[in-house]
Amino acid sequence: MEMDQLVALCKRRGFLFQSSEIYGGLQGFWDYGPLGVELKRNVREAWWHDMVTAHNELEAPPDAPEPYEMVGLDCAIIMHPQVWKCSGHYDLFHDYMVDCRESKRRYRYDQVQGRWVEHNGKRVFVATEASGEEALQDTQQKALKFFNLRAKNAEELQWDAPLVALPTVQDASCVLGPDAKTLGTLTEPREFNLMFETYCGAMRDEDNKAFLRPETAQGIFVNFKNVLDSTRVKVPFGIAQIGKSFRNEITPRNFTFRSREFEQMEIEFFCHPGSSPAWYAYWRDRRYQWYIDLGLGRQRLRLRDHTPEELSHYSCGTADIEYAFPFLAPGEFGELEGVAHRGDFDLRSHMEGKLVRQGSDLVVEKDADGNPRYRGSGKDLSYFDDLSKERYVPHVIEPSAGADRATLAFLCEAYQEDECPDEHGKPVKRVYLRLHPRLAPLKVAVFPLVKKDGMPEVAKEIYKALKPHCTVFYDEKGAVGRRYRRQDEAGTPFCITVDGQTLSDGTVTIRDRDTLRQWRVNKQDCPAEIQRLLTA
Ligand code: GAP
């Protein structure tokens, strides 16, 4: 599947629109249309149901070290600015960017790559934002243009084989920027903080500066004590939250994959330091399996443990759940979710102040006068275990997923093309979304074969009977084959058709989107049959 085909389907069928499209769009922002809003809501609800509401706290789930509790939160998007200073986001949540003086474009330093090429003794690094095969073609074309060569003279170019990252290049004067015609137009890399700034109240000054949260996690940490004091939860337990996050990404791209406004589904799981490695292993495998259960293929999904160099300074283990998105080069994967062992870094930061690593310890960072660089809340966020009489700061395991990325992965996986016979038996191309029934925006569509002979009346009765239980679509317009194809594109798993036989024996056909199998059931049995099919 080419990404363009999915993007076109999403627009055509009302899954996703570019934000503010009539004004030319706003980069990095997306609107979910009538089908998209149902799909994303189903992703969120599946997560909340499976992680929180359906969790049985009386028994240990398979492979969990022991039973545990799960509760939820819904925090404000704007929080006290000190939260971000102590969490490290104020100082450290940045990417490096480079600007092109010629094209006036800005790039994420770590996402530009290129190839060294030589012609007539001149060596140049040709940079590109593309990856894989596209990057090879792009750099070849740019090099031909730069050296004023025709395509037929391409063999005069001497390439240093592989694509390498821009940060490996020492001499910026040899670099031909991704959109430049001359050499050396890229600036030195500079830090760029990704938090969106805003102001609270009427004064737009430093004292009133605030930030749109770049992650939902911090709302959970700063409410740890509130949850402990207001509920009877005992460690181990998890707090879950779903909500919007904002990051001023330098290069939003790949449809909704990297947006500036997106939704996260995060759990902060608090446990005893001694059992934290076992809980980390549990959550890593549990979250990986969740995507498989909802339809992602194992061959396109992988669990990748971070190397020691990749780990954050406070983390003793992190794994990414990654998906082979079709916009990536073959063999490349993009992050769907991170599962991190965060130790006691977060709770201690909000108690003591911003922490830094000193040898193997985490200590409060000091300013030039020896005072904490950013003071913590001073509140006691430790936990007292009544049974063991032990007081400790719990360790945290954080499974952090993106609702929009998950939705995109489910859409990519679902996109299918095949051939099926039209109403005259002629094979025609069919595009359909093989979404898991739990995720499908519409669960069932009801059609009268023709708009006469009492068929619409029977179909409307079935529609009415199904409506309280699931999302149903009634359609009587156009040829029935076209109506089926519209539902296939929307990912609707089942279609019910009222036809001539219904009028004589009271049965209707049910059609399965994936197998195209059709069978008859009594019209009164439709709600029970659909319920059975959706939960099968
Ligand atoms: N609290 C940890 C945290 O926020 P992260 O890896 O930065 O970790 C977690 O983000 C998840 O949020 C990612 O795996 C991804 O699914 C989603 N995400 C992050 N940045 C995103 C963006 N710019 N657009 C869409 N989703 C994003």
Coordinates of C-alpha atoms and ligand atoms in Angstrom, one line a residue:
M1 CA 0.0 0.0 0.0
E2 CA 1.3 3.4 -0.9
M3 CA 0.7 6.0 1.8
D4 CA -0.9 8.4 -0.8
Q5 CA -3.7 5.8 -1.3
L6 CA -4.5 5.8 2.4
V7 CA -4.3 9.6 2.8
A8 CA -6.7 9.9 -0.2
L9 CA -9.1 7.4 1.3
C10 CA -9.0 9.2 4.7
K11 CA -9.9 12.5 3.1
R12 CA -12.5 11.0 0.7
R13 CA -14.4 9.0 3.4
G14 CA -14.1 11.6 6.2
F15 CA -11.5 10.0 8.5
L16 CA -9.0 12.8 8.5
F17 CA -8.8 16.3 7.2
Q18 CA -5.9 18.8 7.3
S19 CA -6.7 21.4 10.0
S20 CA -8.0 24.7 8.7
E21 CA -7.8 23.3 5.1
I22 CA -9.9 26.1 3.6
Y23 CA -7.1 28.5 4.6
G24 CA -4.4 26.4 3.2
G25 CA -4.0 24.1 6.2
L26 CA -1.7 24.4 9.3
Q27 CA 1.3 22.1 9.3
G28 CA 1.3 19.5 12.1
F29 CA -2.4 19.8 12.9
W30 CA -5.2 17.4 11.9
D31 CA -9.0 17.1 12.2
Y32 CA -10.8 13.8 12.5
G33 CA -13.9 13.6 10.4
P34 CA -17.2 11.7 11.1
L35 CA -15.6 8.3 10.6
G36 CA -12.2 9.2 12.0
V37 CA -13.7 10.5 15.3
E38 CA -15.4 7.2 15.8
L39 CA -12.3 5.2 15.0
K40 CA -10.0 7.2 17.3
R41 CA -12.6 7.1 20.1
N42 CA -12.7 3.3 19.7
V43 CA -8.9 3.1 20.0
R44 CA -9.0 5.2 23.2
E45 CA -12.0 3.3 24.6
A46 CA -10.3 -0.1 23.8
W47 CA -7.2 1.1 25.7
W48 CA -9.2 2.5 28.7
H49 CA -11.4 -0.6 28.9
D50 CA -8.5 -3.1 28.6
M51 CA -6.1 -1.2 30.9
V52 CA -8.5 0.4 33.5
T53 CA -12.2 -0.5 33.6
A54 CA -12.0 -4.2 32.7
H55 CA -8.9 -4.8 34.9
N56 CA -9.6 -7.4 37.6
E57 CA -7.7 -6.2 40.7
L58 CA -8.5 -9.3 42.6
E59 CA -6.3 -11.7 40.5
A60 CA -2.9 -11.3 38.9
P61 CA -3.2 -11.2 35.1
P62 CA -1.1 -13.8 33.2
D63 CA 2.6 -13.0 33.7
A64 CA 2.0 -10.2 36.3
P65 CA 4.0 -10.6 39.5
E66 CA 0.9 -10.1 41.6
P67 CA -2.6 -8.5 41.6
Y68 CA -2.6 -4.7 41.2
E69 CA -5.0 -1.8 41.1
M70 CA -5.7 0.7 38.3
V71 CA -7.3 4.1 38.6
G72 CA -7.7 7.0 36.2
L73 CA -7.1 10.8 36.1
D74 CA -7.9 13.7 33.8
C75 CA -5.6 16.6 34.5
A76 CA -5.4 20.2 33.2
I77 CA -3.3 20.8 30.0
I78 CA -1.7 23.9 31.6
M79 CA 0.1 23.2 34.8
H80 CA 2.4 25.2 37.2
P81 CA 5.5 26.1 35.2
Q82 CA 7.7 24.6 38.0
V83 CA 6.4 21.2 37.0
W84 CA 8.3 21.5 33.7
K85 CA 11.4 22.9 35.4
C86 CA 11.6 20.0 37.9
S87 CA 10.7 17.4 35.3
G88 CA 13.6 18.5 33.1
H89 CA 11.4 19.6 30.1
Y90 CA 12.3 23.3 30.5
D91 CA 16.0 22.7 30.2
L92 CA 16.2 19.5 28.2
F93 CA 13.1 18.9 26.0
H94 CA 14.7 20.1 22.8
D95 CA 15.7 19.0 19.4
Y96 CA 18.6 20.4 17.4
M97 CA 17.7 22.3 14.3
V98 CA 19.6 23.8 11.4
D99 CA 18.4 26.6 9.2
C100 CA 19.1 27.1 5.5
R101 CA 20.2 30.7 4.7
E102 CA 19.3 30.2 1.1
S103 CA 15.9 28.4 1.1
K104 CA 14.9 29.8 4.6
R105 CA 13.8 26.3 5.5
R106 CA 14.4 24.7 8.9
Y107 CA 15.3 21.1 9.4
R108 CA 15.7 18.7 12.4
Y109 CA 19.4 18.2 12.6
D110 CA 19.2 14.4 13.3
Q111 CA 16.7 13.8 10.5
V112 CA 18.8 15.2 7.6
Q113 CA 21.0 12.6 6.0
G114 CA 23.0 12.5 2.8
R115 CA 25.8 11.0 0.7
W116 CA 29.3 12.1 -0.1
V117 CA 29.9 12.5 -3.9
E118 CA 32.9 13.5 -5.9
H119 CA 33.2 14.9 -9.4
N120 CA 36.4 16.3 -11.0
G121 CA 38.2 16.3 -7.6
K122 CA 35.4 18.3 -5.8
R123 CA 33.8 16.5 -2.9
V124 CA 30.3 17.4 -1.7
F125 CA 27.9 16.1 0.9
V126 CA 24.4 16.1 -0.7
A127 CA 21.8 16.3 2.0
T128 CA 18.2 15.2 1.9
E129 CA 15.2 14.9 4.2
A130 CA 14.0 11.7 2.4
S131 CA 15.0 8.2 3.5
G132 CA 15.6 4.8 1.9
E133 CA 15.4 4.4 -1.9
E134 CA 13.8 7.9 -2.2
A135 CA 16.9 9.4 -0.5
L136 CA 19.2 7.7 -3.0
Q137 CA 17.2 9.1 -6.0
D138 CA 16.9 12.5 -4.5
T139 CA 20.6 12.9 -3.7
Q140 CA 21.5 11.6 -7.2
Q141 CA 19.3 14.2 -8.9
K142 CA 20.6 17.0 -6.7
A143 CA 24.2 16.0 -7.4
L144 CA 23.6 15.9 -11.2
K145 CA 22.1 19.4 -11.0
F146 CA 24.8 20.7 -8.8
F147 CA 27.6 19.5 -11.1
N148 CA 25.7 20.5 -14.2
L149 CA 25.5 17.0 -15.6
R150 CA 22.9 15.2 -17.7
A151 CA 21.3 12.0 -16.4
K152 CA 23.2 10.0 -19.1
N153 CA 26.5 11.1 -17.4
A154 CA 25.5 9.9 -14.0
E155 CA 28.3 7.4 -13.9
E156 CA 30.8 10.3 -13.8
L157 CA 29.7 10.8 -10.2
Q158 CA 31.7 8.9 -7.6
W159 CA 29.6 8.1 -4.6
D160 CA 30.7 7.1 -1.1
A161 CA 28.2 4.3 -0.8
P162 CA 25.9 4.6 2.2
L163 CA 23.6 7.3 3.4
V164 CA 25.0 8.9 6.6
A165 CA 23.5 11.3 9.1
L166 CA 24.3 15.1 8.7
P167 CA 25.7 15.2 12.3
T168 CA 28.6 13.0 11.1
V169 CA 29.8 15.8 8.8
Q170 CA 32.5 18.0 10.3
D171 CA 32.9 20.6 7.6
A172 CA 29.6 22.5 7.0
S173 CA 31.0 24.3 4.0
C174 CA 30.9 21.1 1.9
V175 CA 27.2 20.5 2.6
L176 CA 24.6 21.0 -0.1
G177 CA 21.4 21.6 1.9
P178 CA 18.2 19.6 1.1
D179 CA 16.6 22.6 -0.7
A180 CA 19.8 24.6 -1.6
K181 CA 21.6 25.2 -4.9
T182 CA 24.9 26.4 -3.3
L183 CA 27.2 24.9 -0.7
G184 CA 27.5 25.8 3.0
T185 CA 24.1 27.4 3.5
L186 CA 23.1 25.4 6.6
T187 CA 23.7 27.1 9.9
E188 CA 25.3 25.4 12.9
P189 CA 22.8 23.2 14.9
R190 CA 20.9 25.1 17.6
E191 CA 18.7 23.9 20.4
F192 CA 15.0 24.4 20.0
N193 CA 12.7 23.7 23.0
L194 CA 9.6 21.9 21.8
M195 CA 7.2 23.2 24.5
F196 CA 4.5 25.6 23.3
E197 CA 4.4 28.7 25.4
T198 CA 1.4 30.7 26.5
Y199 CA 0.5 33.3 29.2
C200 CA -2.0 33.0 32.1
G201 CA -4.0 36.2 32.7
A202 CA -3.8 39.6 31.3
M203 CA 0.0 40.2 31.6
R204 CA 2.2 38.8 29.0
D205 CA 5.4 38.7 31.0
E206 CA 7.9 36.1 32.4
D207 CA 5.9 35.7 35.6
N208 CA 2.8 34.7 33.8
K209 CA 4.4 32.4 31.2
A210 CA 3.0 28.9 31.1
F211 CA 3.3 25.9 28.8
L212 CA 1.0 23.5 27.0
R213 CA 1.9 20.1 28.4
P214 CA 4.2 18.1 26.1
E215 CA 3.1 14.9 27.8
T216 CA 0.3 13.8 30.1
A217 CA 2.7 11.9 32.5
Q218 CA 3.6 14.9 34.7
G219 CA -0.1 15.4 35.7
I220 CA 0.0 11.9 37.1
F221 CA 3.2 12.4 39.1
V222 CA 2.1 15.7 40.7
N223 CA -1.2 14.0 41.7
F224 CA 0.4 10.9 43.1
K225 CA -0.2 12.0 46.7
N226 CA -3.8 13.2 46.0
V227 CA -4.6 9.8 44.6
L228 CA -3.0 8.0 47.5
D229 CA -4.9 10.2 50.0
S230 CA -8.3 10.1 48.3
T231 CA -8.5 6.4 47.4
R232 CA -7.4 3.2 49.2
V233 CA -5.0 2.1 46.5
K234 CA -1.9 0.3 47.6
V235 CA 1.4 -0.1 45.8
P236 CA 1.6 -1.8 43.3
F237 CA -1.0 0.3 41.4
G238 CA -1.2 2.3 38.1
I239 CA -2.7 5.6 37.2
A240 CA -3.9 6.0 33.7
Q241 CA -4.6 9.1 31.7
I242 CA -5.7 9.9 28.1
G243 CA -5.3 13.5 26.9
K244 CA -4.0 16.0 24.5
S245 CA -0.3 16.9 24.4
F246 CA 1.5 19.6 22.4
R247 CA 4.9 19.7 20.9
N248 CA 6.2 22.4 18.6
E249 CA 7.9 19.8 16.3
I250 CA 10.4 21.3 13.9
T251 CA 9.4 19.1 11.1
P252 CA 5.9 17.6 11.5
R253 CA 5.5 15.0 8.9
N254 CA 4.2 11.6 7.7
F255 CA 0.5 12.4 8.0
T256 CA -0.5 12.3 11.7
F257 CA 2.7 10.4 12.8
R258 CA 4.5 13.5 14.0
S259 CA 1.9 16.2 14.8
R260 CA 2.1 19.3 16.9
E261 CA -1.1 18.5 18.7
F262 CA -1.7 14.8 19.5
E263 CA -3.3 12.6 22.1
Q264 CA -1.4 10.3 24.5
M265 CA -2.6 7.3 26.5
E266 CA -0.2 6.9 29.4
I267 CA 0.1 4.8 32.5
E268 CA 2.4 5.5 35.4
F269 CA 2.7 2.2 37.3
F270 CA 4.0 2.6 40.9
C271 CA 5.8 -0.4 42.4
H272 CA 8.4 -1.5 45.0
P273 CA 11.9 -0.9 43.7
G274 CA 12.7 -4.6 44.3
S275 CA 10.0 -5.9 42.0
S276 CA 10.3 -3.1 39.4
P277 CA 12.3 -5.2 36.8
A278 CA 9.6 -7.9 36.8
W279 CA 6.9 -5.2 36.4
Y280 CA 8.8 -3.6 33.6
A281 CA 8.9 -7.0 31.8
Y282 CA 5.2 -7.5 32.4
W283 CA 4.2 -4.1 31.0
R284 CA 6.5 -4.4 27.9
D285 CA 5.0 -7.7 26.9
R286 CA 1.4 -6.8 27.8
R287 CA 1.4 -3.6 25.8
Y288 CA 3.0 -5.3 22.7
Q289 CA 0.3 -8.0 22.8
W290 CA -2.4 -5.3 23.0
Y291 CA -1.6 -4.2 19.4
I292 CA -1.5 -7.7 18.2
D293 CA -4.9 -8.5 19.7
L294 CA -6.4 -5.5 17.9
G295 CA -5.1 -6.6 14.5
L296 CA -1.5 -5.4 13.9
G297 CA 0.5 -8.1 12.2
R298 CA 3.5 -9.5 14.0
Q299 CA 5.6 -9.1 10.9
R300 CA 5.1 -5.4 10.9
L301 CA 5.3 -4.9 14.7
R302 CA 8.4 -5.2 16.8
L303 CA 9.5 -4.7 20.4
R304 CA 12.9 -3.1 20.5
D305 CA 14.9 -2.8 23.7
H306 CA 17.0 0.4 23.9
T307 CA 20.7 0.1 23.9
P308 CA 22.5 1.4 27.1
E309 CA 23.5 4.5 25.1
E310 CA 19.9 5.3 24.2
L311 CA 18.6 5.1 27.7
S312 CA 17.7 8.3 29.5
H313 CA 20.0 9.1 32.4
Y314 CA 17.4 7.9 35.0
S315 CA 16.2 4.8 33.1
C316 CA 17.3 1.2 33.8
G317 CA 15.3 -0.2 30.8
T318 CA 13.2 1.1 28.0
A319 CA 11.6 -0.7 25.0
D320 CA 9.9 0.8 22.0
I321 CA 6.9 -0.9 20.4
E322 CA 7.5 -0.1 16.7
Y323 CA 5.5 -0.5 13.5
A324 CA 6.7 -0.7 9.9
F325 CA 4.7 2.3 8.7
P326 CA 4.4 2.3 4.9
F327 CA 5.9 5.8 4.6
L328 CA 9.2 4.4 6.0
A329 CA 11.9 2.8 3.9
P330 CA 11.8 -1.0 3.9
G331 CA 13.3 -2.4 7.1
E332 CA 12.6 0.8 9.0
F333 CA 10.2 1.0 11.9
G334 CA 8.5 4.0 13.7
E335 CA 7.7 4.3 17.4
L336 CA 4.1 3.5 18.4
E337 CA 4.7 3.4 22.2
G338 CA 7.6 3.6 24.7
V339 CA 7.6 1.4 27.8
A340 CA 10.2 2.8 30.2
H341 CA 11.5 1.9 33.6
R342 CA 11.9 5.3 35.2
G343 CA 13.1 4.4 38.7
D344 CA 12.2 7.0 41.3
F345 CA 13.3 9.9 39.1
D346 CA 9.9 11.6 38.6
L347 CA 8.6 11.4 42.2
R348 CA 11.9 12.5 43.6
S349 CA 12.2 15.4 41.1
H350 CA 8.8 16.8 42.3
M351 CA 9.8 16.4 45.9
E352 CA 13.4 17.6 45.8
G353 CA 13.9 19.6 42.6
K354 CA 15.4 18.9 39.2
L355 CA 17.8 16.0 39.4
V356 CA 21.0 15.2 37.5
R357 CA 23.1 12.1 37.4
Q358 CA 26.3 12.2 39.5
G359 CA 28.1 8.9 39.0
S360 CA 25.5 6.3 39.7
D361 CA 23.4 8.6 41.8
L362 CA 20.7 11.1 41.0
V363 CA 21.3 14.4 42.9
V364 CA 19.6 17.8 42.9
E365 CA 21.1 20.1 40.3
K366 CA 22.6 23.2 42.0
D367 CA 23.1 26.7 40.6
A368 CA 26.3 28.8 41.0
D369 CA 25.3 29.8 44.6
G370 CA 24.9 26.1 45.6
N371 CA 21.0 26.4 45.7
P372 CA 18.8 24.0 43.9
R373 CA 18.5 25.0 40.2
Y374 CA 14.8 24.3 40.3
R375 CA 13.2 23.7 43.7
G376 CA 10.8 20.8 44.0
S377 CA 7.5 21.0 45.8
G378 CA 9.0 19.9 49.2
K379 CA 6.0 17.6 49.6
D380 CA 6.6 14.0 50.8
L381 CA 5.8 11.7 47.9
S382 CA 7.1 8.6 49.5
Y383 CA 4.9 5.6 50.3
F384 CA 4.5 3.8 53.6
D385 CA 3.7 0.1 53.4
D386 CA 1.5 -0.8 56.4
L387 CA 2.3 -4.4 56.3
S388 CA 6.1 -4.4 56.0
K389 CA 6.3 -1.0 57.8
E390 CA 8.7 0.1 55.1
R391 CA 8.8 3.7 53.7
Y392 CA 10.2 4.1 50.2
V393 CA 9.8 6.2 47.0
P394 CA 8.1 3.9 44.5
H395 CA 9.7 3.1 41.2
V396 CA 7.7 3.8 38.1
I397 CA 7.1 1.8 34.9
E398 CA 5.6 4.0 32.2
P399 CA 3.9 2.6 29.1
S400 CA 3.3 5.7 27.0
A401 CA 1.3 5.3 23.8
G402 CA 0.0 7.8 21.2
A403 CA -3.7 7.6 20.3
D404 CA -3.1 9.2 16.9
R405 CA -0.1 7.0 16.1
A406 CA -2.0 3.9 17.1
T407 CA -5.0 5.0 15.0
L408 CA -2.7 5.6 12.0
A409 CA -1.1 2.1 12.4
F410 CA -4.5 0.4 12.6
L411 CA -5.5 2.3 9.4
C412 CA -2.3 1.3 7.6
E413 CA -2.7 -2.3 8.6
A414 CA -6.3 -2.4 7.7
Y415 CA -6.0 -1.0 4.1
Q416 CA -6.6 -3.8 1.6
E417 CA -7.3 -4.2 -2.1
D418 CA -8.8 -7.2 -3.8
E419 CA -11.2 -8.1 -6.6
C420 CA -14.8 -9.0 -6.0
P421 CA -17.7 -9.6 -8.4
D422 CA -20.1 -6.7 -9.0
E423 CA -23.9 -7.1 -9.3
H424 CA -23.4 -8.5 -12.9
G425 CA -20.8 -11.0 -11.7
K426 CA -17.9 -9.0 -13.3
P427 CA -14.8 -8.8 -11.1
V428 CA -14.0 -5.2 -10.0
K429 CA -11.3 -3.8 -7.8
R430 CA -12.4 -3.4 -4.2
V431 CA -10.7 -1.2 -1.5
Y432 CA -11.6 -2.1 2.0
L433 CA -10.4 -1.5 5.6
R434 CA -10.0 -4.7 7.5
L435 CA -10.4 -3.0 10.9
H436 CA -10.9 -5.1 14.0
P437 CA -14.7 -5.0 14.8
R438 CA -13.9 -3.2 18.1
L439 CA -12.2 -0.4 16.2
A440 CA -14.5 -0.1 13.2
P441 CA -16.3 3.2 13.2
L442 CA -19.6 1.6 12.0
K443 CA -20.3 -1.9 13.2
V444 CA -23.1 -2.6 10.8
A445 CA -25.0 -1.2 7.8
V446 CA -28.6 -2.0 6.9
F447 CA -29.9 -1.8 3.3
P448 CA -33.2 -2.5 1.6
L449 CA -32.3 -4.1 -1.8
V450 CA -34.7 -1.7 -3.5
K451 CA -36.6 1.4 -2.3
K452 CA -40.0 -0.2 -2.7
D453 CA -42.2 -3.3 -1.9
G454 CA -42.0 -2.6 1.8
M455 CA -38.3 -3.3 2.0
P456 CA -37.3 0.1 3.4
E457 CA -39.9 -0.3 6.2
V458 CA -38.4 -3.7 7.3
A459 CA -34.8 -2.4 7.0
K460 CA -35.7 0.7 9.2
E461 CA -37.2 -1.6 11.8
I462 CA -33.9 -3.6 11.9
Y463 CA -31.9 -0.4 12.1
K464 CA -34.0 0.8 15.0
A465 CA -33.5 -2.5 16.9
L466 CA -29.7 -2.4 16.4
K467 CA -29.2 1.3 17.1
P468 CA -29.2 1.2 21.0
H469 CA -26.4 -1.4 20.9
C470 CA -23.9 -0.2 18.3
T471 CA -23.1 2.3 15.5
V472 CA -25.4 1.5 12.6
F473 CA -25.7 3.1 9.2
Y474 CA -28.9 3.0 7.1
D475 CA -28.5 3.4 3.3
E476 CA -31.1 3.0 0.6
K477 CA -29.5 5.1 -2.2
G478 CA -28.0 3.7 -5.3
A479 CA -27.1 0.1 -6.5
V480 CA -26.6 -2.3 -3.6
G481 CA -23.1 -3.2 -4.9
R482 CA -22.0 0.4 -4.6
R483 CA -23.5 0.6 -1.1
Y484 CA -21.4 -2.5 -0.1
R485 CA -18.3 -0.9 -1.5
R486 CA -18.8 2.3 0.4
Q487 CA -19.1 0.3 3.6
D488 CA -16.0 -1.8 2.8
E489 CA -14.1 1.5 2.4
A490 CA -15.4 2.7 5.8
G491 CA -14.3 -0.6 7.4
T492 CA -17.9 -1.7 8.4
P493 CA -17.6 -5.4 9.3
F494 CA -21.2 -6.5 8.5
C495 CA -24.0 -5.4 6.2
I496 CA -27.6 -6.6 6.5
T497 CA -29.7 -6.6 3.4
V498 CA -33.5 -6.9 3.2
D499 CA -34.6 -8.4 -0.1
G500 CA -37.6 -10.1 -1.8
Q501 CA -37.1 -13.3 0.3
T502 CA -37.4 -11.3 3.5
L503 CA -41.0 -10.4 2.6
S504 CA -41.9 -14.1 2.2
D505 CA -39.9 -15.8 4.9
G506 CA -38.8 -13.0 7.2
T507 CA -35.0 -13.7 6.7
V508 CA -32.3 -11.2 5.7
T509 CA -28.8 -11.6 4.5
I510 CA -25.7 -10.8 6.5
R511 CA -22.5 -10.1 4.6
D512 CA -19.0 -10.4 6.1
R513 CA -16.7 -7.6 4.9
D514 CA -13.5 -9.7 4.8
T515 CA -14.7 -13.1 3.5
L516 CA -17.7 -11.7 1.4
R517 CA -19.6 -14.7 2.8
Q518 CA -23.4 -14.1 2.9
W519 CA -25.9 -16.1 5.0
R520 CA -29.5 -15.7 6.0
V521 CA -30.9 -15.1 9.5
N522 CA -34.3 -14.3 10.8
K523 CA -34.8 -10.6 10.9
Q524 CA -35.8 -10.7 14.6
D525 CA -32.4 -12.4 15.4
C526 CA -30.3 -9.5 13.9
P527 CA -29.4 -7.8 17.2
A528 CA -28.3 -11.1 18.8
E529 CA -26.5 -12.3 15.7
I530 CA -24.6 -9.0 15.3
Q531 CA -23.7 -8.9 19.0
R532 CA -22.4 -12.5 18.6
L533 CA -20.3 -11.6 15.5
L534 CA -18.9 -8.4 17.1
T535 CA -17.7 -10.2 20.2
A536 CA -16.6 -13.5 18.4
Ligands
GAP1 N1 5.9 10.4 28.9 C1 6.7 9.8 28.0 C2 6.6 10.3 26.6 O1 5.9 11.3 26.4 P1 7.4 10.0 24.2 O2 8.1 8.8 23.6 O3 7.9 11.3 24.0 O4 7.3 9.6 25.7 C3 5.0 8.8 23.9 O5 5.8 9.9 23.7 C4 4.2 8.5 22.7 O6 3.5 9.7 22.3 C5 5.0 8.1 21.4 O7 5.3 6.7 21.4 C6 4.0 8.4 20.3 O8 3.1 7.4 20.2 C7 3.3 9.7 20.9 N2 3.9 10.9 20.3 C8 5.0 11.5 20.7 N3 5.2 12.6 20.0 C9 4.3 12.7 19.0 C10 4.0 13.5 17.9 N4 4.7 14.6 17.7 N5 2.9 13.2 17.2 C11 2.1 12.2 17.4 N6 2.3 11.3 18.4 C12 3.4 11.5 19.2

